[in-house]
mmCIF file with all atom_site columns, C-alpha atoms in Angstrom:
data_model
loop_
_atom_site.group_PDB
_atom_site.id
_atom_site.type_symbol
_atom_site.label_atom_id
_atom_site.label_alt_id
_atom_site.label_comp_id
_atom_site.label_asym_id
_atom_site.label_entity_id
_atom_site.label_seq_id
_atom_site.pdbx_PDB_ins_code
_atom_site.Cartn_x
_atom_site.Cartn_y
_atom_site.Cartn_z
_atom_site.occupancy
_atom_site.B_iso_or_equiv
_atom_site.pdbx_formal_charge
_atom_site.auth_seq_id
_atom_site.auth_comp_id
_atom_site.auth_asym_id
_atom_site.auth_atom_id
_atom_site.pdbx_PDB_model_num
ATOM 1   C CA . UNK A 1 1   ? 119.471 102.297 138.928 1.00 92.00 ? 1194 UNK A CA 1
ATOM 2   C CA . UNK A 1 2   ? 119.469 103.234 142.615 1.00 95.00 ? 1195 UNK A CA 1
ATOM 3   C CA . UNK A 1 3   ? 116.146 103.388 144.449 1.00 94.00 ? 1196 UNK A CA 1
ATOM 4   C CA . UNK A 1 4   ? 116.080 106.588 146.516 1.00 96.00 ? 1197 UNK A CA 1
ATOM 5   C CA . UNK A 1 5   ? 112.991 108.696 147.319 1.00 96.00 ? 1198 UNK A CA 1
ATOM 6   C CA . UNK A 1 6   ? 110.668 110.924 145.353 1.00 96.00 ? 1199 UNK A CA 1
ATOM 7   C CA . UNK A 1 7   ? 110.847 113.354 143.782 1.00 96.00 ? 1200 UNK A CA 1
ATOM 8   C CA . UNK A 1 8   ? 114.521 114.045 143.312 1.00 96.00 ? 1201 UNK A CA 1
ATOM 9   C CA . UNK A 1 9   ? 115.069 117.712 142.538 1.00 92.00 ? 1202 UNK A CA 1
ATOM 10  C CA . UNK A 1 10  ? 118.306 119.678 143.028 1.00 94.00 ? 1203 UNK A CA 1
ATOM 11  C CA . UNK A 1 11  ? 121.304 118.711 145.090 1.00 97.00 ? 1204 UNK A CA 1
ATOM 12  C CA . UNK A 1 12  ? 125.078 118.776 145.345 1.00 97.00 ? 1205 UNK A CA 1
ATOM 13  C CA . UNK A 1 13  ? 128.242 117.213 146.710 1.00 98.00 ? 1206 UNK A CA 1
ATOM 14  C CA . UNK A 1 14  ? 129.482 117.042 150.293 1.00 98.00 ? 1207 UNK A CA 1
ATOM 15  C CA . UNK A 1 15  ? 132.892 118.558 151.114 1.00 96.00 ? 1208 UNK A CA 1
ATOM 16  C CA . UNK A 1 16  ? 134.723 115.322 150.284 1.00 97.00 ? 1209 UNK A CA 1
ATOM 17  C CA . UNK A 1 17  ? 133.065 115.118 146.827 1.00 97.00 ? 1210 UNK A CA 1
ATOM 18  C CA . UNK A 1 18  ? 132.270 111.451 147.507 1.00 98.00 ? 1211 UNK A CA 1
ATOM 19  C CA . UNK A 1 19  ? 128.628 111.754 148.525 1.00 98.00 ? 1212 UNK A CA 1
ATOM 20  C CA . UNK A 1 20  ? 125.826 113.217 146.429 1.00 98.00 ? 1213 UNK A CA 1
ATOM 21  C CA . UNK A 1 21  ? 122.895 114.695 148.341 1.00 98.00 ? 1214 UNK A CA 1
ATOM 22  C CA . UNK A 1 22  ? 119.617 115.172 146.470 1.00 98.00 ? 1215 UNK A CA 1
ATOM 23  C CA . UNK A 1 23  ? 116.356 116.651 147.738 1.00 98.00 ? 1216 UNK A CA 1
ATOM 24  C CA . UNK A 1 24  ? 113.411 114.238 147.641 1.00 98.00 ? 1217 UNK A CA 1
ATOM 25  C CA . UNK A 1 25  ? 110.972 117.086 147.992 1.00 96.00 ? 1218 UNK A CA 1
ATOM 26  C CA . UNK A 1 26  ? 107.706 115.128 148.037 1.00 97.00 ? 1219 UNK A CA 1
ATOM 27  C CA . UNK A 1 27  ? 108.914 113.177 151.060 1.00 97.00 ? 1220 UNK A CA 1
ATOM 28  C CA . UNK A 1 28  ? 110.680 116.053 152.880 1.00 98.00 ? 1221 UNK A CA 1
ATOM 29  C CA . UNK A 1 29  ? 113.916 114.095 152.766 1.00 98.00 ? 1222 UNK A CA 1
ATOM 30  C CA . UNK A 1 30  ? 117.397 114.211 151.300 1.00 98.00 ? 1223 UNK A CA 1
ATOM 31  C CA . UNK A 1 31  ? 118.674 111.067 149.557 1.00 98.00 ? 1224 UNK A CA 1
ATOM 32  C CA . UNK A 1 32  ? 122.388 110.395 149.950 1.00 98.00 ? 1225 UNK A CA 1
ATOM 33  C CA . UNK A 1 33  ? 124.325 108.365 147.387 1.00 98.00 ? 1226 UNK A CA 1
ATOM 34  C CA . UNK A 1 34  ? 127.850 107.034 147.931 1.00 98.00 ? 1227 UNK A CA 1
ATOM 35  C CA . UNK A 1 35  ? 129.393 107.485 144.482 1.00 98.00 ? 1228 UNK A CA 1
ATOM 36  C CA . UNK A 1 36  ? 132.280 105.159 145.378 1.00 98.00 ? 1229 UNK A CA 1
ATOM 37  C CA . UNK A 1 37  ? 130.083 102.150 146.194 1.00 98.00 ? 1230 UNK A CA 1
ATOM 38  C CA . UNK A 1 38  ? 127.206 103.380 143.998 1.00 97.00 ? 1231 UNK A CA 1
ATOM 39  C CA . UNK A 1 39  ? 124.714 102.659 146.751 1.00 98.00 ? 1232 UNK A CA 1
ATOM 40  C CA . UNK A 1 40  ? 122.088 104.557 148.698 1.00 98.00 ? 1233 UNK A CA 1
ATOM 41  C CA . UNK A 1 41  ? 123.461 105.571 152.072 1.00 98.00 ? 1234 UNK A CA 1
ATOM 42  C CA . UNK A 1 42  ? 120.384 107.150 153.656 1.00 98.00 ? 1235 UNK A CA 1
ATOM 43  C CA . UNK A 1 43  ? 117.143 109.018 153.165 1.00 98.00 ? 1236 UNK A CA 1
ATOM 44  C CA . UNK A 1 44  ? 117.512 111.813 155.694 1.00 98.00 ? 1237 UNK A CA 1
ATOM 45  C CA . UNK A 1 45  ? 114.492 113.500 157.280 1.00 98.00 ? 1238 UNK A CA 1
ATOM 46  C CA . UNK A 1 46  ? 115.092 117.234 156.914 1.00 98.00 ? 1239 UNK A CA 1
ATOM 47  C CA . UNK A 1 47  ? 112.430 118.131 159.507 1.00 98.00 ? 1240 UNK A CA 1
ATOM 48  C CA . UNK A 1 48  ? 111.224 120.855 157.150 1.00 98.00 ? 1241 UNK A CA 1
ATOM 49  C CA . UNK A 1 49  ? 108.635 120.930 154.356 1.00 98.00 ? 1242 UNK A CA 1
ATOM 50  C CA . UNK A 1 50  ? 109.630 120.481 150.680 1.00 98.00 ? 1243 UNK A CA 1
ATOM 51  C CA . UNK A 1 51  ? 113.414 120.890 150.675 1.00 98.00 ? 1244 UNK A CA 1
ATOM 52  C CA . UNK A 1 52  ? 114.876 122.884 147.773 1.00 97.00 ? 1245 UNK A CA 1
ATOM 53  C CA . UNK A 1 53  ? 118.652 123.250 148.167 1.00 96.00 ? 1246 UNK A CA 1
ATOM 54  C CA . UNK A 1 54  ? 119.810 124.407 144.753 1.00 95.00 ? 1247 UNK A CA 1
ATOM 55  C CA . UNK A 1 55  ? 123.213 122.805 145.116 1.00 96.00 ? 1248 UNK A CA 1
ATOM 56  C CA . UNK A 1 56  ? 123.081 123.224 148.902 1.00 98.00 ? 1249 UNK A CA 1
ATOM 57  C CA . UNK A 1 57  ? 125.749 124.756 151.125 1.00 98.00 ? 1250 UNK A CA 1
ATOM 58  C CA . UNK A 1 58  ? 128.834 123.046 152.615 1.00 98.00 ? 1251 UNK A CA 1
ATOM 59  C CA . UNK A 1 59  ? 130.604 124.033 155.807 1.00 98.00 ? 1252 UNK A CA 1
ATOM 60  C CA . UNK A 1 60  ? 132.828 122.557 158.496 1.00 98.00 ? 1253 UNK A CA 1
ATOM 61  C CA . UNK A 1 61  ? 131.430 123.459 161.911 1.00 97.00 ? 1254 UNK A CA 1
ATOM 62  C CA . UNK A 1 62  ? 133.814 123.594 164.917 1.00 96.00 ? 1255 UNK A CA 1
ATOM 63  C CA . UNK A 1 63  ? 131.537 121.313 166.955 1.00 97.00 ? 1256 UNK A CA 1
ATOM 64  C CA . UNK A 1 64  ? 129.502 119.277 164.449 1.00 97.00 ? 1257 UNK A CA 1
ATOM 65  C CA . UNK A 1 65  ? 132.113 118.786 161.719 1.00 98.00 ? 1258 UNK A CA 1
ATOM 66  C CA . UNK A 1 66  ? 131.327 118.767 157.979 1.00 98.00 ? 1259 UNK A CA 1
ATOM 67  C CA . UNK A 1 67  ? 127.707 119.550 157.145 1.00 98.00 ? 1260 UNK A CA 1
ATOM 68  C CA . UNK A 1 68  ? 125.547 120.218 154.082 1.00 98.00 ? 1261 UNK A CA 1
ATOM 69  C CA . UNK A 1 69  ? 122.535 122.514 154.297 1.00 98.00 ? 1262 UNK A CA 1
ATOM 70  C CA . UNK A 1 70  ? 119.205 122.929 152.513 1.00 98.00 ? 1263 UNK A CA 1
ATOM 71  C CA . UNK A 1 71  ? 116.374 125.412 152.806 1.00 98.00 ? 1264 UNK A CA 1
ATOM 72  C CA . UNK A 1 72  ? 112.694 124.654 152.173 1.00 98.00 ? 1265 UNK A CA 1
ATOM 73  C CA . UNK A 1 73  ? 109.898 125.907 149.936 1.00 98.00 ? 1266 UNK A CA 1
ATOM 74  C CA . UNK A 1 74  ? 107.176 124.992 152.417 1.00 98.00 ? 1267 UNK A CA 1
ATOM 75  C CA . UNK A 1 75  ? 108.602 125.998 155.819 1.00 98.00 ? 1268 UNK A CA 1
ATOM 76  C CA . UNK A 1 76  ? 111.009 128.506 157.347 1.00 98.00 ? 1269 UNK A CA 1
ATOM 77  C CA . UNK A 1 77  ? 113.669 125.886 158.160 1.00 98.00 ? 1270 UNK A CA 1
ATOM 78  C CA . UNK A 1 78  ? 117.291 125.518 157.105 1.00 98.00 ? 1271 UNK A CA 1
ATOM 79  C CA . UNK A 1 79  ? 118.429 121.963 157.807 1.00 98.00 ? 1272 UNK A CA 1
ATOM 80  C CA . UNK A 1 80  ? 122.068 121.076 158.470 1.00 98.00 ? 1273 UNK A CA 1
ATOM 81  C CA . UNK A 1 81  ? 122.956 117.420 157.744 1.00 98.00 ? 1274 UNK A CA 1
ATOM 82  C CA . UNK A 1 82  ? 126.158 115.797 158.985 1.00 98.00 ? 1275 UNK A CA 1
ATOM 83  C CA . UNK A 1 83  ? 128.277 114.355 156.141 1.00 98.00 ? 1276 UNK A CA 1
ATOM 84  C CA . UNK A 1 84  ? 131.387 112.768 157.696 1.00 98.00 ? 1277 UNK A CA 1
ATOM 85  C CA . UNK A 1 85  ? 130.783 109.138 158.697 1.00 98.00 ? 1278 UNK A CA 1
ATOM 86  C CA . UNK A 1 86  ? 134.482 108.574 159.455 1.00 97.00 ? 1279 UNK A CA 1
ATOM 87  C CA . UNK A 1 87  ? 135.359 111.354 161.938 1.00 98.00 ? 1280 UNK A CA 1
ATOM 88  C CA . UNK A 1 88  ? 131.831 112.291 163.052 1.00 98.00 ? 1281 UNK A CA 1
ATOM 89  C CA . UNK A 1 89  ? 129.845 109.037 162.824 1.00 98.00 ? 1282 UNK A CA 1
ATOM 90  C CA . UNK A 1 90  ? 127.273 110.127 165.431 1.00 98.00 ? 1283 UNK A CA 1
ATOM 91  C CA . UNK A 1 91  ? 126.299 113.087 163.228 1.00 98.00 ? 1284 UNK A CA 1
ATOM 92  C CA . UNK A 1 92  ? 126.453 111.444 159.820 1.00 98.00 ? 1285 UNK A CA 1
ATOM 93  C CA . UNK A 1 93  ? 123.309 111.388 157.691 1.00 98.00 ? 1286 UNK A CA 1
ATOM 94  C CA . UNK A 1 94  ? 121.167 113.147 160.284 1.00 98.00 ? 1287 UNK A CA 1
ATOM 95  C CA . UNK A 1 95  ? 119.683 116.623 160.514 1.00 98.00 ? 1288 UNK A CA 1
ATOM 96  C CA . UNK A 1 96  ? 121.799 117.701 163.442 1.00 97.00 ? 1289 UNK A CA 1
ATOM 97  C CA . UNK A 1 97  ? 120.781 121.375 163.452 1.00 97.00 ? 1290 UNK A CA 1
ATOM 98  C CA . UNK A 1 98  ? 117.567 123.066 162.379 1.00 98.00 ? 1291 UNK A CA 1
ATOM 99  C CA . UNK A 1 99  ? 117.609 126.853 161.971 1.00 97.00 ? 1292 UNK A CA 1
ATOM 100 C CA . UNK A 1 100 ? 114.369 128.812 161.747 1.00 97.00 ? 1293 UNK A CA 1
ATOM 101 C CA . UNK A 1 101 ? 114.274 131.923 159.578 1.00 97.00 ? 1294 UNK A CA 1
ATOM 102 C CA . UNK A 1 102 ? 112.206 134.868 160.870 1.00 96.00 ? 1295 UNK A CA 1
ATOM 103 C CA . UNK A 1 103 ? 108.454 134.614 160.372 1.00 94.00 ? 1296 UNK A CA 1
ATOM 104 C CA . UNK A 1 104 ? 106.317 131.681 159.358 1.00 95.00 ? 1297 UNK A CA 1
ATOM 105 C CA . UNK A 1 105 ? 106.225 129.882 156.025 1.00 96.00 ? 1298 UNK A CA 1
ATOM 106 C CA . UNK A 1 106 ? 108.845 128.904 153.496 1.00 97.00 ? 1299 UNK A CA 1
ATOM 107 C CA . UNK A 1 107 ? 109.602 130.280 150.055 1.00 98.00 ? 1300 UNK A CA 1
ATOM 108 C CA . UNK A 1 108 ? 113.312 129.429 149.894 1.00 98.00 ? 1301 UNK A CA 1
ATOM 109 C CA . UNK A 1 109 ? 114.843 128.473 146.529 1.00 97.00 ? 1302 UNK A CA 1
ATOM 110 C CA . UNK A 1 110 ? 118.607 128.879 146.946 1.00 96.00 ? 1303 UNK A CA 1
ATOM 111 C CA . UNK A 1 111 ? 121.164 128.675 149.707 1.00 97.00 ? 1304 UNK A CA 1
ATOM 112 C CA . UNK A 1 112 ? 124.852 129.457 149.267 1.00 98.00 ? 1305 UNK A CA 1
ATOM 113 C CA . UNK A 1 113 ? 128.186 129.800 151.073 1.00 98.00 ? 1306 UNK A CA 1
ATOM 114 C CA . UNK A 1 114 ? 131.920 129.872 150.294 1.00 98.00 ? 1307 UNK A CA 1
ATOM 115 C CA . UNK A 1 115 ? 134.975 128.433 152.123 1.00 97.00 ? 1308 UNK A CA 1
ATOM 116 C CA . UNK A 1 116 ? 136.371 131.958 152.625 1.00 98.00 ? 1309 UNK A CA 1
ATOM 117 C CA . UNK A 1 117 ? 133.122 133.312 154.079 1.00 98.00 ? 1310 UNK A CA 1
ATOM 118 C CA . UNK A 1 118 ? 131.710 133.132 157.602 1.00 98.00 ? 1311 UNK A CA 1
ATOM 119 C CA . UNK A 1 119 ? 128.150 133.408 156.260 1.00 98.00 ? 1312 UNK A CA 1
ATOM 120 C CA . UNK A 1 120 ? 125.461 131.275 154.668 1.00 98.00 ? 1313 UNK A CA 1
ATOM 121 C CA . UNK A 1 121 ? 122.876 133.133 152.579 1.00 98.00 ? 1314 UNK A CA 1
ATOM 122 C CA . UNK A 1 122 ? 119.291 132.037 151.941 1.00 98.00 ? 1315 UNK A CA 1
ATOM 123 C CA . UNK A 1 123 ? 116.665 133.688 149.757 1.00 98.00 ? 1316 UNK A CA 1
ATOM 124 C CA . UNK A 1 124 ? 112.870 133.431 150.057 1.00 98.00 ? 1317 UNK A CA 1
ATOM 125 C CA . UNK A 1 125 ? 111.384 134.602 146.743 1.00 97.00 ? 1318 UNK A CA 1
ATOM 126 C CA . UNK A 1 126 ? 108.331 132.309 146.866 1.00 97.00 ? 1319 UNK A CA 1
ATOM 127 C CA . UNK A 1 127 ? 107.057 133.641 150.172 1.00 97.00 ? 1320 UNK A CA 1
ATOM 128 C CA . UNK A 1 128 ? 103.654 135.401 149.797 1.00 95.00 ? 1321 UNK A CA 1
ATOM 129 C CA . UNK A 1 129 ? 104.732 138.235 152.091 1.00 96.00 ? 1322 UNK A CA 1
ATOM 130 C CA . UNK A 1 130 ? 106.407 140.821 149.824 1.00 94.00 ? 1323 UNK A CA 1
ATOM 131 C CA . UNK A 1 131 ? 108.921 141.952 152.428 1.00 95.00 ? 1324 UNK A CA 1
ATOM 132 C CA . UNK A 1 132 ? 110.099 138.390 153.018 1.00 96.00 ? 1325 UNK A CA 1
ATOM 133 C CA . UNK A 1 133 ? 110.308 137.794 149.259 1.00 97.00 ? 1326 UNK A CA 1
ATOM 134 C CA . UNK A 1 134 ? 112.415 141.000 149.102 1.00 97.00 ? 1327 UNK A CA 1
ATOM 135 C CA . UNK A 1 135 ? 114.880 139.706 151.708 1.00 97.00 ? 1328 UNK A CA 1
ATOM 136 C CA . UNK A 1 136 ? 118.081 137.698 151.937 1.00 98.00 ? 1329 UNK A CA 1
ATOM 137 C CA . UNK A 1 137 ? 118.832 135.966 155.233 1.00 98.00 ? 1330 UNK A CA 1
ATOM 138 C CA . UNK A 1 138 ? 122.416 135.852 156.546 1.00 98.00 ? 1331 UNK A CA 1
ATOM 139 C CA . UNK A 1 139 ? 123.222 132.862 158.790 1.00 98.00 ? 1332 UNK A CA 1
ATOM 140 C CA . UNK A 1 140 ? 126.425 132.866 160.864 1.00 98.00 ? 1333 UNK A CA 1
ATOM 141 C CA . UNK A 1 141 ? 128.451 129.693 160.237 1.00 97.00 ? 1334 UNK A CA 1
ATOM 142 C CA . UNK A 1 142 ? 129.576 129.296 163.830 1.00 96.00 ? 1335 UNK A CA 1
ATOM 143 C CA . UNK A 1 143 ? 126.409 130.138 165.769 1.00 97.00 ? 1336 UNK A CA 1
ATOM 144 C CA . UNK A 1 144 ? 124.034 128.809 163.077 1.00 97.00 ? 1337 UNK A CA 1
ATOM 145 C CA . UNK A 1 145 ? 121.613 131.655 163.766 1.00 97.00 ? 1338 UNK A CA 1
ATOM 146 C CA . UNK A 1 146 ? 120.152 134.342 161.489 1.00 97.00 ? 1339 UNK A CA 1
ATOM 147 C CA . UNK A 1 147 ? 122.675 137.164 161.897 1.00 96.00 ? 1340 UNK A CA 1
ATOM 148 C CA . UNK A 1 148 ? 121.021 139.751 159.680 1.00 97.00 ? 1341 UNK A CA 1
ATOM 149 C CA . UNK A 1 149 ? 118.229 140.187 157.134 1.00 98.00 ? 1342 UNK A CA 1
ATOM 150 C CA . UNK A 1 150 ? 119.150 142.143 153.997 1.00 98.00 ? 1343 UNK A CA 1
ATOM 151 C CA . UNK A 1 151 ? 116.169 143.920 152.454 1.00 97.00 ? 1344 UNK A CA 1
ATOM 152 C CA . UNK A 1 152 ? 116.300 145.055 148.831 1.00 97.00 ? 1345 UNK A CA 1
ATOM 153 C CA . UNK A 1 153 ? 116.832 148.799 148.325 1.00 97.00 ? 1346 UNK A CA 1
ATOM 154 C CA . UNK A 1 154 ? 113.615 150.865 148.223 1.00 96.00 ? 1347 UNK A CA 1
ATOM 155 C CA . UNK A 1 155 ? 113.593 151.235 144.431 1.00 95.00 ? 1348 UNK A CA 1
ATOM 156 C CA . UNK A 1 156 ? 113.570 147.450 144.021 1.00 96.00 ? 1349 UNK A CA 1
ATOM 157 C CA . UNK A 1 157 ? 110.806 146.741 146.535 1.00 92.00 ? 1350 UNK A CA 1
ATOM 158 C CA . UNK A 1 158 ? 108.223 144.500 144.940 1.00 91.00 ? 1351 UNK A CA 1
ATOM 159 C CA . UNK A 1 159 ? 110.963 142.637 143.093 1.00 96.00 ? 1352 UNK A CA 1
ATOM 160 C CA . UNK A 1 160 ? 112.086 139.296 144.523 1.00 97.00 ? 1353 UNK A CA 1
ATOM 161 C CA . UNK A 1 161 ? 115.545 138.792 145.996 1.00 98.00 ? 1354 UNK A CA 1
ATOM 162 C CA . UNK A 1 162 ? 116.699 135.509 144.490 1.00 97.00 ? 1355 UNK A CA 1
ATOM 163 C CA . UNK A 1 163 ? 119.729 133.434 143.522 1.00 96.00 ? 1356 UNK A CA 1
ATOM 164 C CA . UNK A 1 164 ? 122.745 134.291 145.690 1.00 97.00 ? 1357 UNK A CA 1
ATOM 165 C CA . UNK A 1 165 ? 126.147 133.734 144.074 1.00 98.00 ? 1358 UNK A CA 1
ATOM 166 C CA . UNK A 1 166 ? 129.665 134.444 145.370 1.00 98.00 ? 1359 UNK A CA 1
ATOM 167 C CA . UNK A 1 167 ? 132.560 135.872 143.429 1.00 98.00 ? 1360 UNK A CA 1
ATOM 168 C CA . UNK A 1 168 ? 135.633 133.644 143.042 1.00 98.00 ? 1361 UNK A CA 1
ATOM 169 C CA . UNK A 1 169 ? 137.344 135.016 146.154 1.00 98.00 ? 1362 UNK A CA 1
ATOM 170 C CA . UNK A 1 170 ? 134.316 134.676 148.412 1.00 98.00 ? 1363 UNK A CA 1
ATOM 171 C CA . UNK A 1 171 ? 134.404 138.377 149.281 1.00 98.00 ? 1364 UNK A CA 1
ATOM 172 C CA . UNK A 1 172 ? 131.184 139.435 147.525 1.00 98.00 ? 1365 UNK A CA 1
ATOM 173 C CA . UNK A 1 173 ? 127.701 138.038 147.009 1.00 98.00 ? 1366 UNK A CA 1
ATOM 174 C CA . UNK A 1 174 ? 125.643 138.810 143.896 1.00 98.00 ? 1367 UNK A CA 1
ATOM 175 C CA . UNK A 1 175 ? 121.859 138.852 144.325 1.00 98.00 ? 1368 UNK A CA 1
ATOM 176 C CA . UNK A 1 176 ? 119.211 139.132 141.606 1.00 98.00 ? 1369 UNK A CA 1
ATOM 177 C CA . UNK A 1 177 ? 116.438 141.695 142.069 1.00 98.00 ? 1370 UNK A CA 1
ATOM 178 C CA . UNK A 1 178 ? 113.876 139.829 139.979 1.00 97.00 ? 1371 UNK A CA 1
ATOM 179 C CA . UNK A 1 179 ? 110.808 141.715 138.815 1.00 94.00 ? 1372 UNK A CA 1
ATOM 180 C CA . UNK A 1 180 ? 108.032 141.374 136.272 1.00 92.00 ? 1373 UNK A CA 1
ATOM 181 C CA . UNK A 1 181 ? 108.726 141.425 132.556 1.00 92.00 ? 1374 UNK A CA 1
ATOM 182 C CA . UNK A 1 182 ? 107.775 145.124 132.451 1.00 93.00 ? 1375 UNK A CA 1
ATOM 183 C CA . UNK A 1 183 ? 110.180 146.044 135.281 1.00 93.00 ? 1376 UNK A CA 1
ATOM 184 C CA . UNK A 1 184 ? 113.908 146.721 135.117 1.00 93.00 ? 1377 UNK A CA 1
ATOM 185 C CA . UNK A 1 185 ? 115.768 144.434 137.489 1.00 96.00 ? 1378 UNK A CA 1
ATOM 186 C CA . UNK A 1 186 ? 119.327 144.411 138.773 1.00 97.00 ? 1379 UNK A CA 1
ATOM 187 C CA . UNK A 1 187 ? 122.187 142.326 140.060 1.00 98.00 ? 1380 UNK A CA 1
ATOM 188 C CA . UNK A 1 188 ? 123.047 143.704 143.502 1.00 98.00 ? 1381 UNK A CA 1
ATOM 189 C CA . UNK A 1 189 ? 126.588 143.200 144.816 1.00 98.00 ? 1382 UNK A CA 1
ATOM 190 C CA . UNK A 1 190 ? 127.106 143.080 148.582 1.00 98.00 ? 1383 UNK A CA 1
ATOM 191 C CA . UNK A 1 191 ? 130.347 143.025 150.568 1.00 98.00 ? 1384 UNK A CA 1
ATOM 192 C CA . UNK A 1 192 ? 130.440 139.718 152.457 1.00 98.00 ? 1385 UNK A CA 1
ATOM 193 C CA . UNK A 1 193 ? 132.127 141.166 155.563 1.00 98.00 ? 1386 UNK A CA 1
ATOM 194 C CA . UNK A 1 194 ? 130.246 144.456 155.984 1.00 98.00 ? 1387 UNK A CA 1
ATOM 195 C CA . UNK A 1 195 ? 126.997 143.182 154.397 1.00 98.00 ? 1388 UNK A CA 1
ATOM 196 C CA . UNK A 1 196 ? 126.692 146.570 152.686 1.00 98.00 ? 1389 UNK A CA 1
ATOM 197 C CA . UNK A 1 197 ? 125.546 147.133 149.101 1.00 98.00 ? 1390 UNK A CA 1
ATOM 198 C CA . UNK A 1 198 ? 128.588 148.147 147.005 1.00 98.00 ? 1391 UNK A CA 1
ATOM 199 C CA . UNK A 1 199 ? 127.399 147.930 143.373 1.00 98.00 ? 1392 UNK A CA 1
ATOM 200 C CA . UNK A 1 200 ? 124.254 147.799 141.246 1.00 97.00 ? 1393 UNK A CA 1
ATOM 201 C CA . UNK A 1 201 ? 124.480 146.198 137.814 1.00 97.00 ? 1394 UNK A CA 1
ATOM 202 C CA . UNK A 1 202 ? 121.463 147.329 135.809 1.00 96.00 ? 1395 UNK A CA 1
ATOM 203 C CA . UNK A 1 203 ? 120.286 148.565 132.417 1.00 94.00 ? 1396 UNK A CA 1
ATOM 204 C CA . UNK A 1 204 ? 117.426 148.268 129.932 1.00 93.00 ? 1397 UNK A CA 1
ATOM 205 C CA . UNK A 1 205 ? 118.551 144.704 129.180 1.00 94.00 ? 1398 UNK A CA 1
ATOM 206 C CA . UNK A 1 206 ? 118.338 143.639 132.854 1.00 95.00 ? 1399 UNK A CA 1
ATOM 207 C CA . UNK A 1 207 ? 114.867 142.055 132.906 1.00 95.00 ? 1400 UNK A CA 1
ATOM 208 C CA . UNK A 1 208 ? 114.053 139.109 135.223 1.00 95.00 ? 1401 UNK A CA 1
ATOM 209 C CA . UNK A 1 209 ? 117.734 138.358 135.935 1.00 95.00 ? 1402 UNK A CA 1
ATOM 210 C CA . UNK A 1 210 ? 118.359 134.848 137.248 1.00 88.00 ? 1403 UNK A CA 1
ATOM 211 C CA . UNK A 1 211 ? 120.693 131.932 136.836 1.00 86.00 ? 1404 UNK A CA 1
ATOM 212 C CA . UNK A 1 212 ? 123.862 133.966 137.218 1.00 92.00 ? 1405 UNK A CA 1
ATOM 213 C CA . UNK A 1 213 ? 126.851 131.758 138.050 1.00 95.00 ? 1406 UNK A CA 1
ATOM 214 C CA . UNK A 1 214 ? 130.505 132.335 138.826 1.00 96.00 ? 1407 UNK A CA 1
ATOM 215 C CA . UNK A 1 215 ? 132.256 130.042 136.331 1.00 97.00 ? 1408 UNK A CA 1
ATOM 216 C CA . UNK A 1 216 ? 135.166 129.116 138.625 1.00 97.00 ? 1409 UNK A CA 1
ATOM 217 C CA . UNK A 1 217 ? 132.922 128.252 141.559 1.00 97.00 ? 1410 UNK A CA 1
ATOM 218 C CA . UNK A 1 218 ? 130.604 126.219 139.333 1.00 95.00 ? 1411 UNK A CA 1
ATOM 219 C CA . UNK A 1 219 ? 133.434 124.255 137.698 1.00 95.00 ? 1412 UNK A CA 1
ATOM 220 C CA . UNK A 1 220 ? 134.931 123.434 141.097 1.00 96.00 ? 1413 UNK A CA 1
ATOM 221 C CA . UNK A 1 221 ? 131.698 122.721 142.973 1.00 95.00 ? 1414 UNK A CA 1
ATOM 222 C CA . UNK A 1 222 ? 132.255 125.498 145.490 1.00 96.00 ? 1415 UNK A CA 1
ATOM 223 C CA . UNK A 1 223 ? 129.055 126.031 147.420 1.00 96.00 ? 1416 UNK A CA 1
#
């Protein structure tokens, strides 16, 4: 038993696969466990409200080094936490960059990236504003700013854009257009470089699509 913080909900590995980072959403923190020593390393203040990372997002920034990111249900922040205590000790286990998504309020559930991509994607399906709940936010890995906001196509407005997943190569992102039980939804496929919609996967069976995972990425903890 390792005392961390409450309440632990969702999390993932850092790039080295040694440290496990878990959202303690009632305390607005991320608890970090060293799986080699089996000890708590830190309870990191995310500086946002109610973190909800899914598995989070890993990247290696040219200035800050390896980082892991989480979005928040209760505020419009994406927090970037340093994860390399050996080469970047000054940045380790701190929120070293805080990105604000457009508009007030939270609503984020999932955040995702891929080693072959220059982008980090964040959804916002729990936001009360329908347009924000219809949007996916594209953060540039180098500038750590919101590069573009992808709004669902007109015919899926009123659905929620949720659960971003990459293909194996990191060249496409798959987004669920999640509607009510009496609405047909879709999986929307976007080109990661052009950020253009290239494919709609839909049908009578496509109702409230969610939880779609690329098997290779999931098995290899690529996020």
